[in-house]
CSV table of C-alpha atoms in Angstrom, one decimal:
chain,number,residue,atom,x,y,z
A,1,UNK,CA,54.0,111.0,91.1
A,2,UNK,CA,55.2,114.2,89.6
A,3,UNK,CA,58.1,115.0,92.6
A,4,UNK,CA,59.7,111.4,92.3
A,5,UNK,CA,59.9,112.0,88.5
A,6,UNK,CA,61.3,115.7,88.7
A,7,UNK,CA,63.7,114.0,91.8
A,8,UNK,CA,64.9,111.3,88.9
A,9,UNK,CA,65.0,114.0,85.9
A,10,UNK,CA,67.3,116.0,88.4
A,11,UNK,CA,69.5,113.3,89.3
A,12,UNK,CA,70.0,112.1,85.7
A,13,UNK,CA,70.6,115.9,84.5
A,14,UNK,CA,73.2,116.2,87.6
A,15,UNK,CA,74.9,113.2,86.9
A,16,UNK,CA,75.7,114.0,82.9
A,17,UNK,CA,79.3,114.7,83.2
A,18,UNK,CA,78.9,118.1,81.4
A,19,UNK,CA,76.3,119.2,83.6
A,20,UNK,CA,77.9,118.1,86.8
A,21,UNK,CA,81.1,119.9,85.7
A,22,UNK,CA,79.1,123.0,84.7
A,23,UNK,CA,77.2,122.8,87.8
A,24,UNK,CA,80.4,122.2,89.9
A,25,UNK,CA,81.6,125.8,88.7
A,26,UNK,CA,78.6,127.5,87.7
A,27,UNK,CA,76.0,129.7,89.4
A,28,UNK,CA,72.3,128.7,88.8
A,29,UNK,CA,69.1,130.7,88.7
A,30,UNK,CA,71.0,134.4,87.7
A,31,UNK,CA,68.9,136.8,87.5
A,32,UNK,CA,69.9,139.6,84.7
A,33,UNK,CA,67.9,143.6,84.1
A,34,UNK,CA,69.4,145.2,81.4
A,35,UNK,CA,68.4,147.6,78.6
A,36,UNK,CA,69.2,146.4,75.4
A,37,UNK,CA,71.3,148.7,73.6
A,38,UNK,CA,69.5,148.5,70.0
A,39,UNK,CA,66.1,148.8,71.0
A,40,UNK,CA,65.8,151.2,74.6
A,41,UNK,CA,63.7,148.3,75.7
A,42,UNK,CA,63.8,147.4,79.4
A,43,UNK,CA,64.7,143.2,79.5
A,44,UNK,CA,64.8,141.0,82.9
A,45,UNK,CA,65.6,137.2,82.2
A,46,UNK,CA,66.3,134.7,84.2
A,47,UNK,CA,69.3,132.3,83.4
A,48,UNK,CA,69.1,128.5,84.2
A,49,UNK,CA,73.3,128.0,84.7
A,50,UNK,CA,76.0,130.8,84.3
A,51,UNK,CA,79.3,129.6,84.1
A,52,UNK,CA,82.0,131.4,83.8
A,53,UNK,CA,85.0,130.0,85.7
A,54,UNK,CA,87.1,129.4,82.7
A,55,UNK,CA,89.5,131.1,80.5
A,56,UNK,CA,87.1,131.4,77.1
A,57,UNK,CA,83.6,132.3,76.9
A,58,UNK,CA,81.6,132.5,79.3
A,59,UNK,CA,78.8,129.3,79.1
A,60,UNK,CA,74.8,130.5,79.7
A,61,UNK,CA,73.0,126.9,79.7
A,62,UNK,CA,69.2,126.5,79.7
A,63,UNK,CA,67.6,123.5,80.7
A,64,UNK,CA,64.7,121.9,78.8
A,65,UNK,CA,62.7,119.0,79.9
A,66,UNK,CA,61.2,117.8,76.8
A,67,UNK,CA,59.8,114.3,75.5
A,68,UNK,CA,62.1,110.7,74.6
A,69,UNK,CA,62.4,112.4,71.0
A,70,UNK,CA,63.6,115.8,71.8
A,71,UNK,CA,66.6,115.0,73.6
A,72,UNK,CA,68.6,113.9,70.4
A,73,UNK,CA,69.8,116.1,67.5
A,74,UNK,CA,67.1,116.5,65.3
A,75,UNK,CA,64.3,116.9,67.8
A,76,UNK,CA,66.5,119.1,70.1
A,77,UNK,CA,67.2,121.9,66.6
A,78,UNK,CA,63.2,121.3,66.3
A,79,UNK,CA,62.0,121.6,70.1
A,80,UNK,CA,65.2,124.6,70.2
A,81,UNK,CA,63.6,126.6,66.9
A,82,UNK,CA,60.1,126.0,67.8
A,83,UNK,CA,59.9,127.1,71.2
A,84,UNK,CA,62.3,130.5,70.7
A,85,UNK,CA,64.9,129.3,72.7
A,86,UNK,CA,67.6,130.8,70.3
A,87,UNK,CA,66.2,134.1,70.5
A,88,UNK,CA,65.7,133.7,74.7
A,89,UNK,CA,69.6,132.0,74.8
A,90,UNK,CA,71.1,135.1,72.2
A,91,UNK,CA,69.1,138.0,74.9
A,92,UNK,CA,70.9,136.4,77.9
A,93,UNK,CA,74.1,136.1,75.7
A,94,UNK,CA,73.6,139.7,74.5
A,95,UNK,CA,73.0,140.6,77.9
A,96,UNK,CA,75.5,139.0,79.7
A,97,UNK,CA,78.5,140.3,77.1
A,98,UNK,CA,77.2,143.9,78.0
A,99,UNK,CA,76.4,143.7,81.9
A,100,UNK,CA,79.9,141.6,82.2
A,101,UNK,CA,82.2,142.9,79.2
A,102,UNK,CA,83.0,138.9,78.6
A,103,UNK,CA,81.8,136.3,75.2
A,104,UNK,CA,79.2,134.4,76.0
A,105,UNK,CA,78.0,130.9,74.8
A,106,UNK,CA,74.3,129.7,74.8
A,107,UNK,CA,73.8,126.2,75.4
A,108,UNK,CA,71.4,124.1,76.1
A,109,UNK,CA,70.8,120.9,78.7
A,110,UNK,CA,67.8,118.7,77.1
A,111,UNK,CA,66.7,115.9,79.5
A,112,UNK,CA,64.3,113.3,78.7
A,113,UNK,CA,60.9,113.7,80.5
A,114,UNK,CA,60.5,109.8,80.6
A,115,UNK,CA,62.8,107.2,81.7
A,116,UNK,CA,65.7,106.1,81.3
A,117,UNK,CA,65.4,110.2,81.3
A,118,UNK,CA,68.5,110.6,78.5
A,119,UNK,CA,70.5,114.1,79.1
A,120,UNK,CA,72.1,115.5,76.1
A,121,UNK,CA,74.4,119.0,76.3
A,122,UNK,CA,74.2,121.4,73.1
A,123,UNK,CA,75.9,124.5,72.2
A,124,UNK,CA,74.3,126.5,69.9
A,125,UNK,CA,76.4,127.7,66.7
A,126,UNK,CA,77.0,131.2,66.5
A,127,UNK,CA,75.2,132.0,63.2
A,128,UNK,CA,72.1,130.2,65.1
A,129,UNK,CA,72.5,132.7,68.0
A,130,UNK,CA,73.0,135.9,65.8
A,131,UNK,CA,69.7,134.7,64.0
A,132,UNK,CA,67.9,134.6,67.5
A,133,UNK,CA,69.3,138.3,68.3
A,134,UNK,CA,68.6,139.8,65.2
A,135,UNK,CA,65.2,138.4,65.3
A,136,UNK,CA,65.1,139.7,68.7
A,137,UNK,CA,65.9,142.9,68.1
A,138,UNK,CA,62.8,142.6,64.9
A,139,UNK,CA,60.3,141.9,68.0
A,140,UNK,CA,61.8,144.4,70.5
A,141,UNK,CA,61.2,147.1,67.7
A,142,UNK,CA,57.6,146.3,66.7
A,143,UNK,CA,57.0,146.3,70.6
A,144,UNK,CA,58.5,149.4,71.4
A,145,UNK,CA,57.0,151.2,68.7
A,146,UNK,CA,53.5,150.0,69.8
A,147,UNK,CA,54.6,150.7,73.3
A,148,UNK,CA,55.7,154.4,71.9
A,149,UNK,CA,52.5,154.8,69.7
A,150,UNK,CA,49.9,153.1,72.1
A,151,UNK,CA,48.5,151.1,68.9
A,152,UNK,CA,49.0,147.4,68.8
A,153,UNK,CA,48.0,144.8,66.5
A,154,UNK,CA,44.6,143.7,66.5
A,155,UNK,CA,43.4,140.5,66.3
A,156,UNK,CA,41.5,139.6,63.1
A,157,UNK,CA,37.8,140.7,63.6
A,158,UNK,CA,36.2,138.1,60.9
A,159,UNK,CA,36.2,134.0,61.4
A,160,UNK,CA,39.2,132.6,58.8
A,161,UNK,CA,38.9,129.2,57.9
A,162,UNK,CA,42.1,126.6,59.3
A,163,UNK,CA,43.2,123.7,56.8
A,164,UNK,CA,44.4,120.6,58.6
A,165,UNK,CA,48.3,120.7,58.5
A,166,UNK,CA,50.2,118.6,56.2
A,167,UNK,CA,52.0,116.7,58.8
A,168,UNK,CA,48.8,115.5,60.2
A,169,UNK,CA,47.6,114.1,56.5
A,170,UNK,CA,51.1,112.3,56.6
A,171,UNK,CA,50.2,110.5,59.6
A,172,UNK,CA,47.5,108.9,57.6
């Protein structure tokens, strides 16, 4: 059933040495409001893991629980760019470097849905995380200036054809 597999995912993501040590230190479910500086926009995220015990930066870790694919390199960048998690991971980074005055790291914890449920730790590269702010900072702007003008972007108002994708020819 679902609660014996989220019981087994939880004991394989606490039993990754880097978790547990993170864990060990760290605080989990923070909570962060803040008003990003660029944009005036009002933000409230919530952090899976916040550690920062140690001397360098401080390490904000999100946990994924994603198929036996997306736990390894490749399909961790792809699951990671896909699903905006550079963007969400560069906000709390953003936000945590101006509600703290300390560097921040985003990582992230991706744990294998099915078993053996594989755990595998990533730290996202800096260039990766100024991408997600900046692009951040793109969508806070186009929101606040709809917010600001009360206009928003309509959906289309005529039916528009959709071509199957080429990945699903490839499987073919």
């Amino acid at each position: 059933d679902m609660m014996t597999q989220a019981e087994a995912i939880a004991a394989a993501v606490r039993a990754h040495p880097v978790v547990a040590e993170l864990l060990s230190a760290g605080r989990t479910e923070v909570s962060m409001r803040w008003t990003d500086a660029a944009t005036g926009v009002d933000l409230k995220g919530r952090a899976d893991l916040i550690d920062e015990t140690g001397d360098g930066a401080a390490i904000i870790a999100d946990l994924k629980v994603v198929g036996p694919l997306d736990v390894y390199a490749d399909g961790a960048a792809r699951n990671i760019e896909s699903g905006g998690y550079a963007r969400q991971l560069a906000l709390y980074c953003d936000a945590f470097t101006s509600l703290r005055s300390r560097a921040s790291e985003g990582w992230v914890i991706m744990a294998g849905r099915e078993e053996p449920h594989p755990v595998e730790v990533y730290y996202l590269e800096p260039e990766w995380l100024a991408w997600g702010l900046s692009d951040s900072r793109r969508l806070l702007t186009q929101w606040a200036e709809c917010v600001a003008s009360g206009v928003y972007p309509a959906n289309g108002t005529e039916a528009t054809q959709l071509a199957r994708p080429r990945w699903g020819w490839a499987r073919e």
